[in-house]
XYZ file of C-alpha atoms in Angstrom:
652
model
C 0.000 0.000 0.000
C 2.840 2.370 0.745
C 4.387 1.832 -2.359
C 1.331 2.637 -4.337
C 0.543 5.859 -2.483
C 3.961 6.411 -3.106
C 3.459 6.026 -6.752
C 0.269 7.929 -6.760
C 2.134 10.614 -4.819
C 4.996 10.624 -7.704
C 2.425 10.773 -10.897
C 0.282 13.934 -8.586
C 3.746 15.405 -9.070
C 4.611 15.042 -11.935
C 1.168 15.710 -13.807
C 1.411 19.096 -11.615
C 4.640 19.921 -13.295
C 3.492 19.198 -16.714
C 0.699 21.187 -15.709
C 2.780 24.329 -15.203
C 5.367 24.034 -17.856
C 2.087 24.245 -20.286
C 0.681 26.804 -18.405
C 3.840 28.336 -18.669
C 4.857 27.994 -22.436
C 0.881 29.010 -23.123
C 1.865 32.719 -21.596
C 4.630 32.839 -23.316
C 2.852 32.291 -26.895
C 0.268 34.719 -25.436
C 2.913 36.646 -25.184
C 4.441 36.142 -28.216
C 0.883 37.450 -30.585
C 0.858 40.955 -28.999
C 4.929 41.326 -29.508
C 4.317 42.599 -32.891
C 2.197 45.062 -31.836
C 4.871 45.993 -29.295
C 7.448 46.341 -31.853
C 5.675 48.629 -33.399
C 4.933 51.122 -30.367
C 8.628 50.692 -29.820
C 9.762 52.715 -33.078
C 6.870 55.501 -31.643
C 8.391 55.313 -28.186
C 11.911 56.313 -29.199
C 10.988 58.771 -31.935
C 8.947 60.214 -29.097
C 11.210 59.828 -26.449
C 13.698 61.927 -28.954
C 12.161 64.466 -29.568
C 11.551 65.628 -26.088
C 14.911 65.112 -24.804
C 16.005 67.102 -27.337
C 13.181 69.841 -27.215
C 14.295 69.871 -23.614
C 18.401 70.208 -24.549
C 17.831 72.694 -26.948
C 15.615 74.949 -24.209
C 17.897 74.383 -21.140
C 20.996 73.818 -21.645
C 23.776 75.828 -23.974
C 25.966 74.180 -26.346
C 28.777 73.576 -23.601
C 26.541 71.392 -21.758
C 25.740 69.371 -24.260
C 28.736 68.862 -25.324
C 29.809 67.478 -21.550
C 26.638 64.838 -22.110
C 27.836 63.564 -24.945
C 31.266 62.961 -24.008
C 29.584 60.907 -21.003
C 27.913 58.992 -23.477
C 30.725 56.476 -24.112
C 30.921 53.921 -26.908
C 30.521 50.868 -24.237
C 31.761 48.402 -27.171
C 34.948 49.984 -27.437
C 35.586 50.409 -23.485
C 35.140 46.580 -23.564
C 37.928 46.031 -26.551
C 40.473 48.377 -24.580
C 40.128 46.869 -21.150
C 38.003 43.692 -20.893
C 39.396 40.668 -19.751
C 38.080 38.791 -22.559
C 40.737 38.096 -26.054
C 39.318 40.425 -28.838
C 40.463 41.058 -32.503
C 38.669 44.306 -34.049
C 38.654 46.040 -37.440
C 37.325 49.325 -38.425
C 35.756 50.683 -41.476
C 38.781 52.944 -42.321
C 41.150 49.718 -42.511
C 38.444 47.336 -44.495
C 38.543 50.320 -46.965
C 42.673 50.935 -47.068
C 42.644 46.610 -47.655
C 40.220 46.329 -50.102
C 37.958 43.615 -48.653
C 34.435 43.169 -50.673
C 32.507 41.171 -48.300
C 32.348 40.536 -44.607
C 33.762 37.149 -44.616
C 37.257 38.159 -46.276
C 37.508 40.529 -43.047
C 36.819 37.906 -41.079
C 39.655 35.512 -42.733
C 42.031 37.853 -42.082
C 41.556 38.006 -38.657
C 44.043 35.970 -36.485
C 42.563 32.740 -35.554
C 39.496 32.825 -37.833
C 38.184 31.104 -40.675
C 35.711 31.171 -42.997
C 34.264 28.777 -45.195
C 31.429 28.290 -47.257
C 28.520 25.421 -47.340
C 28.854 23.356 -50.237
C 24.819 25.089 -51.340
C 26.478 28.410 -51.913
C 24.244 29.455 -49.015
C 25.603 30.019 -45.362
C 29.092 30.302 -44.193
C 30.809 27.776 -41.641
C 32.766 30.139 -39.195
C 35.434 28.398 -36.663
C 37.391 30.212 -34.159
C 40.652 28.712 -32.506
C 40.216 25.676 -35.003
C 36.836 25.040 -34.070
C 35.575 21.384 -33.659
C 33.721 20.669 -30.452
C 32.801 23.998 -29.225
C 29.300 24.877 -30.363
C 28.621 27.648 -32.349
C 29.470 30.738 -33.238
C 26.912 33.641 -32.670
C 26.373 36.277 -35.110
C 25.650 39.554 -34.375
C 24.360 42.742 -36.364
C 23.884 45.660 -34.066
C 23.427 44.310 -31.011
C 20.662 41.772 -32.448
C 21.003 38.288 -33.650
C 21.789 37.934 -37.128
C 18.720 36.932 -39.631
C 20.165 33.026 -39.831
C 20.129 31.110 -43.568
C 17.309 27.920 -43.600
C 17.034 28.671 -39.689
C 20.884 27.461 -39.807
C 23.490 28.887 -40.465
C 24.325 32.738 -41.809
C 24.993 34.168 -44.979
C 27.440 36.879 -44.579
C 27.652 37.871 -48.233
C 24.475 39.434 -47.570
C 25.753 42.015 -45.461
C 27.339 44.793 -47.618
C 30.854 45.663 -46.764
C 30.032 49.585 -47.547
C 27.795 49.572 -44.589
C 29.965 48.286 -42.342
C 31.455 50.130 -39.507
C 32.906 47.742 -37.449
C 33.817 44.216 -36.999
C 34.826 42.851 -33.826
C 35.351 38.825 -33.055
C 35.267 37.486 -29.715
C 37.069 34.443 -28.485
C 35.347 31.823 -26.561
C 34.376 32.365 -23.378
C 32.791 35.003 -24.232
C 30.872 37.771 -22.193
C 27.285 36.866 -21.698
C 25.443 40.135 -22.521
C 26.254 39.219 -26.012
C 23.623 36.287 -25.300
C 22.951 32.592 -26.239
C 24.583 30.360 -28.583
C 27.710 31.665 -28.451
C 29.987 28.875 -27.063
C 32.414 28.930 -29.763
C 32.979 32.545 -29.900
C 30.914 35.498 -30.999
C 30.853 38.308 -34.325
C 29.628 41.563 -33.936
C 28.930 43.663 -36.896
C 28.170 47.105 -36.410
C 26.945 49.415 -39.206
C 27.871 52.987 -40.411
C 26.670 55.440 -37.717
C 25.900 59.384 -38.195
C 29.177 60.772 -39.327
C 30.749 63.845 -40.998
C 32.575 62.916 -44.274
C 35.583 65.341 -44.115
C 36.677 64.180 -47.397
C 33.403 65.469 -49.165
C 32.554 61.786 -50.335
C 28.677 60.721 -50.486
C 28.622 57.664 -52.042
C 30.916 54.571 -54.206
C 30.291 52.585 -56.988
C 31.997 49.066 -57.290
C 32.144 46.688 -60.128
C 34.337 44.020 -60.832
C 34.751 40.829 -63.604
C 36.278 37.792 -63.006
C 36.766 33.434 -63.392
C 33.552 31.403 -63.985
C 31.654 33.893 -65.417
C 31.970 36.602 -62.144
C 30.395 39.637 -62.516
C 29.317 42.093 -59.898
C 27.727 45.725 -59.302
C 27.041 47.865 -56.100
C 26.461 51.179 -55.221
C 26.475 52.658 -51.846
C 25.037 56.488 -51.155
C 24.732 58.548 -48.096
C 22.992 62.248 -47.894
C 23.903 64.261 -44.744
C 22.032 67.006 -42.599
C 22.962 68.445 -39.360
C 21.704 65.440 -37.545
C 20.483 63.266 -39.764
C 21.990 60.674 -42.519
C 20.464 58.652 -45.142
C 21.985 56.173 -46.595
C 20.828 53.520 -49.593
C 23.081 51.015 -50.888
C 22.364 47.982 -53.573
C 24.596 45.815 -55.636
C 23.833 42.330 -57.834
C 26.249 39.603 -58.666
C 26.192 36.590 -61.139
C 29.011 33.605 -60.823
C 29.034 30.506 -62.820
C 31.278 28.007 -60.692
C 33.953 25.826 -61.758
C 31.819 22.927 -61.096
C 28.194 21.692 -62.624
C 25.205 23.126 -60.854
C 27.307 25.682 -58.655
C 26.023 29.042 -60.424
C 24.638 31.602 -57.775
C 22.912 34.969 -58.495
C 21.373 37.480 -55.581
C 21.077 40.846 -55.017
C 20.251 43.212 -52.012
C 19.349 46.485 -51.021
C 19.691 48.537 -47.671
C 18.561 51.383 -45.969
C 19.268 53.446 -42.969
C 18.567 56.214 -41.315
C 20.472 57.728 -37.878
C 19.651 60.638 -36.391
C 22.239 62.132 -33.607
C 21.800 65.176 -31.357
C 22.743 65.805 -27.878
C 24.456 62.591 -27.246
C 21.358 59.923 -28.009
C 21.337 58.582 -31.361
C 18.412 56.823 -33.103
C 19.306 54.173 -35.948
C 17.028 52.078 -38.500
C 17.617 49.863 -41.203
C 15.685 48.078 -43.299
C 17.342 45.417 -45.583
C 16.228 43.103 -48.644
C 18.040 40.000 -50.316
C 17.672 37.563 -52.787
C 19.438 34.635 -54.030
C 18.773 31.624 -56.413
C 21.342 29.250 -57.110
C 22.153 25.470 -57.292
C 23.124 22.742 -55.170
C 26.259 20.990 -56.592
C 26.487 18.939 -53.330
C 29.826 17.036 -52.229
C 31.748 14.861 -54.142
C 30.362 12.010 -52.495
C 27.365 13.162 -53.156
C 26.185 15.051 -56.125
C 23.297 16.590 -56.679
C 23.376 18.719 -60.131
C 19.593 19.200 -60.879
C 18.959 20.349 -56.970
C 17.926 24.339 -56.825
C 17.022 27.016 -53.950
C 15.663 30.623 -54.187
C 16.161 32.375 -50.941
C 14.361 35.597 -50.112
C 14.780 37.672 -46.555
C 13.250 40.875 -45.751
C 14.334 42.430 -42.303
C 13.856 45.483 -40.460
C 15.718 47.011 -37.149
C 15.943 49.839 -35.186
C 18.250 50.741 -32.118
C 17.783 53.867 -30.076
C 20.628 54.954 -27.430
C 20.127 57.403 -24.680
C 21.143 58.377 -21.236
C 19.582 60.005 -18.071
C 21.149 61.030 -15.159
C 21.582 57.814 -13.419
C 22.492 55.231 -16.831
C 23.298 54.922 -20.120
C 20.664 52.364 -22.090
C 20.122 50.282 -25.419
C 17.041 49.905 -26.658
C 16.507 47.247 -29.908
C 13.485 46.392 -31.782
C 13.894 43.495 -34.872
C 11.655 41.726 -37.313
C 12.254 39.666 -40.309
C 10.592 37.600 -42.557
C 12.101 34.840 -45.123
C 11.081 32.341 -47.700
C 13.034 29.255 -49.466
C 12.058 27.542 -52.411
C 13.953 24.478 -53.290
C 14.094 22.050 -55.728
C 15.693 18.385 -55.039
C 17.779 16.259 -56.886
C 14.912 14.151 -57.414
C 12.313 16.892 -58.594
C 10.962 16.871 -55.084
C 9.712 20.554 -54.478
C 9.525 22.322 -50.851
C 8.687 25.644 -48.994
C 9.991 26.793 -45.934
C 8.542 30.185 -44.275
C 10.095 31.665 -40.715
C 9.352 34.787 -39.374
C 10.615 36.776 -36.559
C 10.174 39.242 -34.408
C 12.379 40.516 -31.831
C 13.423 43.147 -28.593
C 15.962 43.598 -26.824
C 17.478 46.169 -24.088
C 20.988 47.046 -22.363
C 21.072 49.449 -18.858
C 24.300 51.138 -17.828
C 24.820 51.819 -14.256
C 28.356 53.110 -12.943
C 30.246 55.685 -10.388
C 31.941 59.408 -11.661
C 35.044 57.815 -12.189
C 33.763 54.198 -14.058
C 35.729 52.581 -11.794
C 32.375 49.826 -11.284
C 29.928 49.508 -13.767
C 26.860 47.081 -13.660
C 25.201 45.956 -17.101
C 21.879 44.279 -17.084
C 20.056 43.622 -19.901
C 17.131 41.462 -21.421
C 15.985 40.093 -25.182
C 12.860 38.267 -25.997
C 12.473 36.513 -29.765
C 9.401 34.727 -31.359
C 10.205 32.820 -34.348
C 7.915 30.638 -36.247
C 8.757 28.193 -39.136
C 5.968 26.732 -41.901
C 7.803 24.012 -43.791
C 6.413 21.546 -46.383
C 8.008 18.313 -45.356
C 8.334 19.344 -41.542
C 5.063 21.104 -40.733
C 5.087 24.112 -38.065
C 7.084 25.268 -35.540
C 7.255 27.997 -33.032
C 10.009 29.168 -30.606
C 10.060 31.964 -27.677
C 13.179 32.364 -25.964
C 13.670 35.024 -23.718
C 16.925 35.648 -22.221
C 18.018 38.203 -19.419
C 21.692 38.835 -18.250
C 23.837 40.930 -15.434
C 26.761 41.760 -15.520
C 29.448 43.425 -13.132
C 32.802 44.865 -14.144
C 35.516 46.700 -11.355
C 38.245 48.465 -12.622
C 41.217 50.039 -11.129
C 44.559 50.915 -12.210
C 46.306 48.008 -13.797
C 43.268 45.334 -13.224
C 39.755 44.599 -15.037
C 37.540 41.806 -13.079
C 34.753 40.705 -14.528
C 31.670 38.624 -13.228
C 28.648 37.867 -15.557
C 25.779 35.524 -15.266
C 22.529 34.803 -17.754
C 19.385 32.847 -17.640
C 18.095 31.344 -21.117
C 14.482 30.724 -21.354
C 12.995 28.735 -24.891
C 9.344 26.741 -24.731
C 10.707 23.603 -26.430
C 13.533 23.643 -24.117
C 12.866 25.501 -21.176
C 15.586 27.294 -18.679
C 19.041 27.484 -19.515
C 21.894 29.249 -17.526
C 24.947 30.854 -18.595
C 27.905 32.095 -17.274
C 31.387 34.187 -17.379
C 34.290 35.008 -14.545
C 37.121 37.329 -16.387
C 40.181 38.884 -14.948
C 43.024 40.760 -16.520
C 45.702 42.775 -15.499
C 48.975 44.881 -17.106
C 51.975 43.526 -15.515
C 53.672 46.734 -17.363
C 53.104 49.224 -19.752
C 53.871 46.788 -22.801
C 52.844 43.064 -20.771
C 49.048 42.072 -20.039
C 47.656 38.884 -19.099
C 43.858 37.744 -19.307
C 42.180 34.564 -18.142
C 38.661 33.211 -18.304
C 36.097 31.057 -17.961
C 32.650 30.602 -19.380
C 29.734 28.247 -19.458
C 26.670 27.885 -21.152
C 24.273 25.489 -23.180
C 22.815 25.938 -26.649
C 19.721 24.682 -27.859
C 19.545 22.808 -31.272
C 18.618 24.847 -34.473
C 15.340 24.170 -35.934
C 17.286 23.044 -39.397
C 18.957 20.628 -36.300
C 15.610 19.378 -35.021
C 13.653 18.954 -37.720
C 14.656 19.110 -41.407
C 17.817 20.091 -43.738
C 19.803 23.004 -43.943
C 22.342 24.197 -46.534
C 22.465 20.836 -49.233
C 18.552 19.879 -48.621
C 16.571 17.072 -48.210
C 19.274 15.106 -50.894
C 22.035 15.722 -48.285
C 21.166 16.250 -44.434
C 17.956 14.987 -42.112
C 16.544 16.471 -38.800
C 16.600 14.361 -35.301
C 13.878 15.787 -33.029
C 15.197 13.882 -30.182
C 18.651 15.787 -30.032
C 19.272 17.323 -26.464
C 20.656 21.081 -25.925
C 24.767 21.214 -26.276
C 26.422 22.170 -22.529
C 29.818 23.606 -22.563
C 32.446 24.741 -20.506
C 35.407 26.929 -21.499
C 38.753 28.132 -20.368
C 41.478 30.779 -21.695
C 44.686 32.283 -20.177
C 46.179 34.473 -22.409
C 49.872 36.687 -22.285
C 49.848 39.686 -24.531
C 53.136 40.984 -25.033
C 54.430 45.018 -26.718
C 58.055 44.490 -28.460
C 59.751 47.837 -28.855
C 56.395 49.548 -29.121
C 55.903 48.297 -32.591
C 55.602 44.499 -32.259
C 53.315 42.306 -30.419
C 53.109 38.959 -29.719
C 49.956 37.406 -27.823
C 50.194 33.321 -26.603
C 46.715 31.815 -25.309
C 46.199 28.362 -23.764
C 42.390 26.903 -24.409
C 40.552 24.112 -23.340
C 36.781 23.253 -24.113
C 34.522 20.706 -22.592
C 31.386 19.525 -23.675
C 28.560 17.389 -22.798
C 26.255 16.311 -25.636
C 27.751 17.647 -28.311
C 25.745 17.337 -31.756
C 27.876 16.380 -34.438
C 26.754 15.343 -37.929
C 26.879 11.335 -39.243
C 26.433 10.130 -42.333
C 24.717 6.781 -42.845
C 24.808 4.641 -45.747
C 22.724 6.245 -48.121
C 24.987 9.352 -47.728
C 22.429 11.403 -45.447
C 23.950 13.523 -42.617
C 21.714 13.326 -39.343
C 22.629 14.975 -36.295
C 23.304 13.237 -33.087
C 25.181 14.063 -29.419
C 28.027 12.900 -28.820
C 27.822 12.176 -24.232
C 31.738 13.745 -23.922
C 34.395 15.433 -26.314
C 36.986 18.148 -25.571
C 39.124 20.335 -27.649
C 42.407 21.717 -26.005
C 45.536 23.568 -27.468
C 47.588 27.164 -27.831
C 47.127 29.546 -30.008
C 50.571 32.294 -31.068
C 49.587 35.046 -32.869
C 53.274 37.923 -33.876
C 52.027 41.266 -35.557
C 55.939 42.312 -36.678
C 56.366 46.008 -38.392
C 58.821 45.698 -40.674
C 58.377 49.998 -42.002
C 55.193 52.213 -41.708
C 54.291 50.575 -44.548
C 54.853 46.728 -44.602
C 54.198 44.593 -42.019
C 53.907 40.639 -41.147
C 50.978 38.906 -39.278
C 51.683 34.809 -38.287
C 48.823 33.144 -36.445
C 49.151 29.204 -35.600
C 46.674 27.596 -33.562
C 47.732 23.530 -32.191
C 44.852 21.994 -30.950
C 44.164 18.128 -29.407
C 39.978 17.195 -29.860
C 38.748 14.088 -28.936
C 35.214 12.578 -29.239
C 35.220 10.244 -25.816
C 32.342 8.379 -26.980
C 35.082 6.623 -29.459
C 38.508 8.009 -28.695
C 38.489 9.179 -32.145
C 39.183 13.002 -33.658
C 35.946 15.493 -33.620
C 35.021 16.563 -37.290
C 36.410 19.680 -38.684
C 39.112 19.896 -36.159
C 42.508 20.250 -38.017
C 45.274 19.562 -35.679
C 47.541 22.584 -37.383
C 46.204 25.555 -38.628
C 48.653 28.384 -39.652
C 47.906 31.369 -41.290
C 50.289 34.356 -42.290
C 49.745 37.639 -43.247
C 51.886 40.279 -45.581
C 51.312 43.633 -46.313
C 53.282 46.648 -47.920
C 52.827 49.716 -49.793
C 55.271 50.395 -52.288
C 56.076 54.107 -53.266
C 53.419 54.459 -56.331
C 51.016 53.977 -53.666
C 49.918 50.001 -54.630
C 49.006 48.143 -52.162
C 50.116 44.581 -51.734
C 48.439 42.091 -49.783
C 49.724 38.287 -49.844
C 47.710 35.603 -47.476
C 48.949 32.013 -47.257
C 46.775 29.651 -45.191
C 47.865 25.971 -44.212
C 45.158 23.326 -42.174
C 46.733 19.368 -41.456
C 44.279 16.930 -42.193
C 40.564 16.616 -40.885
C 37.823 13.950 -41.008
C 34.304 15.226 -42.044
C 32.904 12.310 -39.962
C 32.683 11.167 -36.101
C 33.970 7.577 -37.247
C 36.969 9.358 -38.607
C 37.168 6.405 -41.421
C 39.921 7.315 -44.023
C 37.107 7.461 -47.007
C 36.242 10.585 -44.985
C 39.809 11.737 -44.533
C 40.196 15.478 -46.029
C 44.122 15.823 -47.131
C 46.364 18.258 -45.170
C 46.158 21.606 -48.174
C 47.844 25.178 -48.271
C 46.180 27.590 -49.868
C 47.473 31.259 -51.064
C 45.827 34.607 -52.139
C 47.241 37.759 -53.327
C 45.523 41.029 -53.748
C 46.845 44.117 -55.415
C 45.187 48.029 -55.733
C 46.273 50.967 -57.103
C 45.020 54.389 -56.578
C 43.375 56.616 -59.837
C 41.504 59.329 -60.519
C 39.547 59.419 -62.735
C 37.194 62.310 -63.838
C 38.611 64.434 -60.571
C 36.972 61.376 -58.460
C 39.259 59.288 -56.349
C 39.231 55.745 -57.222
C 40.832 52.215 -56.877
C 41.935 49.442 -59.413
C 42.166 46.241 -57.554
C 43.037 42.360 -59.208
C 42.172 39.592 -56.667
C 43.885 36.407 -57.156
C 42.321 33.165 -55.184
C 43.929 29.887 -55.016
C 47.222 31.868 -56.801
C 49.172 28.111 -57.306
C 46.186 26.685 -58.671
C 46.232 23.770 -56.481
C 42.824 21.029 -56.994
C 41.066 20.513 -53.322
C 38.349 18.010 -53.205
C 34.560 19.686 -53.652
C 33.808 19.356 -49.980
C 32.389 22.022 -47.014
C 35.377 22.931 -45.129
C 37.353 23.297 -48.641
C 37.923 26.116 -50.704
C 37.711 25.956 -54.131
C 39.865 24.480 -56.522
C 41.459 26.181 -59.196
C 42.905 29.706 -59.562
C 40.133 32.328 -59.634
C 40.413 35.693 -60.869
C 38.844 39.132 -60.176
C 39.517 42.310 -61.504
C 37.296 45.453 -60.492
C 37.357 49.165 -59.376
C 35.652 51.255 -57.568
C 35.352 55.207 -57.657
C 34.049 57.384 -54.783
C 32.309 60.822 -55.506
């Protein structure tokens, strides 16, 4: 008897918590229908909100005031480059211009410890940091919000306009948790052009360029200025063949923004488009020439910054809406719809002299997918996050904590503990550690992402990733023109999902109970002469899937990657990039059919400054693959063969 009214006492229980986690996730889709409409008062809000703190500048204070509020108002981003404890590579619009990158993810390659690669679709870029393998993933960010994802996977960063960048800054795993979820492996944040005086007298480029395999491309990128407003439109198209069959891609986008700054508060929106139809040429081992996709995305965000008297704040508003079309190697035909809808907020609180500052911050998302062959889906996630930060003269010491909230996977909690501190003038030293668990992607859960229902399968039973990571880190000034940075690294995680293939040559996901991935990363930045320097990154790493002893995928055991630029006296511009990876398995089993070969790869590009009709411009020749060496048609590959592109681009 005591064991049944045990029992009975066990299933009360538990029928009382499923009881409240559906009450629960029923609020939060509640919740969720009205968010629209909130996203919508939002834009009133600020614009409101901005015009009466600056109706009330204007009437009581005189321009000396105002200028002392807007120094106050400091770029929190930056602060966190300069001082945090956590390892952070950064690049600027003005040296993206001076090298010549056209898209987001050659800025991104040439960071140190970085790489970039792209899916075998054409469609969404693999990004690893520190050699990636079995860390998670890599969180993208575009102003503070997450970045509209490809197929509910992965993102396409060729989407994003390199005029309309401002900013690019990478951060190496752990990283700090106001950035927010899914961001194990490392996190990108891509800010956008901001309100800005062009002392130059410049309001606008054109870019076109011609190249291998049928390349062809055109963008334009305007801005108009008033005292404290800017506009700004920018478009561009591109066509490209591909060396091999079914591997033609063409898309197109356009952007625009508005910012409006006065008295220290800014108030930014953007509204973007993008298209893209191309094939699916799959993997070698897999080919799939008659397979098709047309991608479509629509998004629109808006950011407002302000202060008071007691805090600096963030507020972010988001929606987006995309479709994909695709066509299988079989004739097969599909639809996938998402939408989202998103809003997020940062707080500032810290003493005269910001010697303690306290961040807290929150961000709720709704997305919903419609897919043919999967049916629908809804997520709300909701995540909030604190963080505390004491500085004094020669030490930063961070402590940060989160709490992750999604209705298919309920409550998640994050973490981050930072310290760093300048030994000297020229010797700093930085250690961390972070945890935190990701939930799977829908494309994960449920159905394919980048190669389609011919290549990958969904696996609704997968279980959220949890990881664990540590960094110590020496950066080093040489004769106040060198540096040299060393970091140790170490990740652990528990249920891991990795990719398998199975006989038929379908890739399903599954977690793997226990891997790690351990090793040092050396990173010299040597100036040779103000104008030619030499950048060597090489990352060692040790990963092990403990499930089977054997090497995690996409985890090459060397990875080197140097860097060399000069400027010769007619003003060209040299830029030579040689990249080496040992060899890598694309599978858990690490069988040797699944081997990829140990490659090097080099690129060279050259400009040269013109004028032409009294407008400055820039011929530039771009030379992939420069030895012409043949890599196997596989994701984590580049492409084989030399490719060429020649353009230019003139500013007026």
């Amino acid at each position: 008897m005591s064991i049944l009214m045990c029992y009975s006492g066990e299933k009360t229980e538990n029928m009382a918590m499923n009881k409240l986690k559906r009450l629960l996730h029923w609020k939060v889709r509640q919740f969720s229908k009205w968010l629209s409409v909130l996203f919508c008062a939002f834009f009133l809000l600020a614009w409101n909100s901005w015009q009466t703190f600056a109706a009330q500048e204007h009437n009581q204070h005189d321009v000396t005031a105002v200028t002392e509020e807007m120094v106050v108002v400091a770029d929190k981003l930056d602060d966190f480059v300069r001082q945090n404890p956590s390892q952070v590579e950064s690049m600027e619009a003005a040296e993206i211009e001076s090298r010549n990158f056209l898209q987001v993810q050659e800025v991104l390659g040439a960071m140190p410890g970085v790489d970039v690669t792209s899916g075998t679709g054409g469609l969404g870029s693999r990004i690893s940091i520190r050699g990636g393998g079995g860390s998670g993933s890599v969180l993208v960010l575009i102003d503070g919000r997450p970045a509209s994802t490809m197929q509910y996977g992965g993102v396409d960063l060729s989407s994003i306009p390199i005029d309309i960048v401002e900013k690019i800054t990478v951060f190496k795993p752990p990283v700090p948790v106001w950035l927010g979820p899914d961001s194990a492996a490392g996190a990108i944040y891509i800010e956008t052009r901001k309100k800005k005086k062009d002392t130059n007298g410049k309001k606008g480029k054109v870019r076109a360029t011609g190249g291998s395999y049928g390349l062809g491309t055109l963008s334009a990128t305007g801005w108009l200025d008033t005292e404290y407003s800017q506009y700004l439109v920018s478009g561009g198209a591109s066509h490209k063949d591909g060396k091999r069959d079914n591997s033609q891609k063409d898309q197109g986008h356009l952007n625009l923004g508005y910012t409006h700054k006065e008295n220290g508060r800014e108030l930014q929106v953007n509204g973007k488009a993008y298209i893209s139809d191309h094939g699916i040429a799959g993997p070698t081992y897999n080919l799939t020439p008659n397979a098709e996709q047309r991608y479509e995305k629509a998004s629109l965000d808006a950011q407002y910054k302000g202060f008071t008297d007691y805090t600096d704040y963030t507020l972010k508003g988001w929606t987006d809406a995309k479709r994909l079309d695709e066509t299988s190697q079989s004739g097969e035909q599909s639809k996938l719809d998402t939408a989202t809808v998103g809003l997020g907020s940062d707080f500032f609180f810290s003493d005269d002299d910001d010697d303690n500052e306290l961040r807290i911050g929150a961000q709720f998302e709704q997305n919903w997918v419609d897919h043919t062959l999967s049916g629908e889906h809804d997520r709300s996630s909701l995540s909030t996050h604190s963080e505390y930060n004491i500085r004094n003269a020669f030490s930063v010491y961070t402590l940060g904590g989160r709490v992750d909230y999604t209705n298919d996977f309920d409550f998640s909690p994050g973490g981050h503990l930072g310290m760093s501190h300048e030994f000297s003038e020229t010797t700093q030293i930085k250690a961390n550690i972070g945890y935190s668990e990701h939930v799977p992607t829908f494309s994960r859960l449920y159905q394919p992402s980048h190669g389609a229902i011919d290549q990958v399968r969904g696996n609704p039973d997968l279980d959220k990733e949890k990881i664990l990571s540590l960094s110590l880190g020496v950066e080093q000034d040489i004769f106040d023109r060198h540096t040299l940075s060393v970091s140790l690294f170490r990740t652990d995680s528990l249920d891991l999902i990795k990719y398998q293939r199975d006989d038929n040559n379908i890739s399903t996901p599954l977690n793997i109970d226990q891997a790690y991935k351990q090793g040092i990363e050396t990173t010299l930045k040597f100036v040779i002469s103000d104008t030619t320097d030499v950048e060597l990154n090489y990352i060692l790493q040790d990963t092990e899937n403990k499930d089977n002893g054997k090497e995690l995928s996409y985890a090459p055991t060397h990875s080197v990657k140097c860097i060399f630029k000069t400027q010769f006296a007619t003003k060209t511009r040299l830029e030579w990039t040689t990249r080496g990876y040992s060899k890598q398995y694309s599978d858990i089993e690490n069988t040797e059919a699944e081997r990829l070969d140990s490659y090097i790869t080099t690129d060279i590009q050259l400009s040269q400054p013109v004028t032409v009709l009294e407008k400055q411009g820039l011929v530039f020749v771009n030379i992939h693959n420069l030895f012409d060496e043949d890599y196997s048609s596989h994701y984590g590959y580049p492409d084989d063969g030399i490719t060429v592109e020649v353009g230019m681009s003139l500013s007026f």
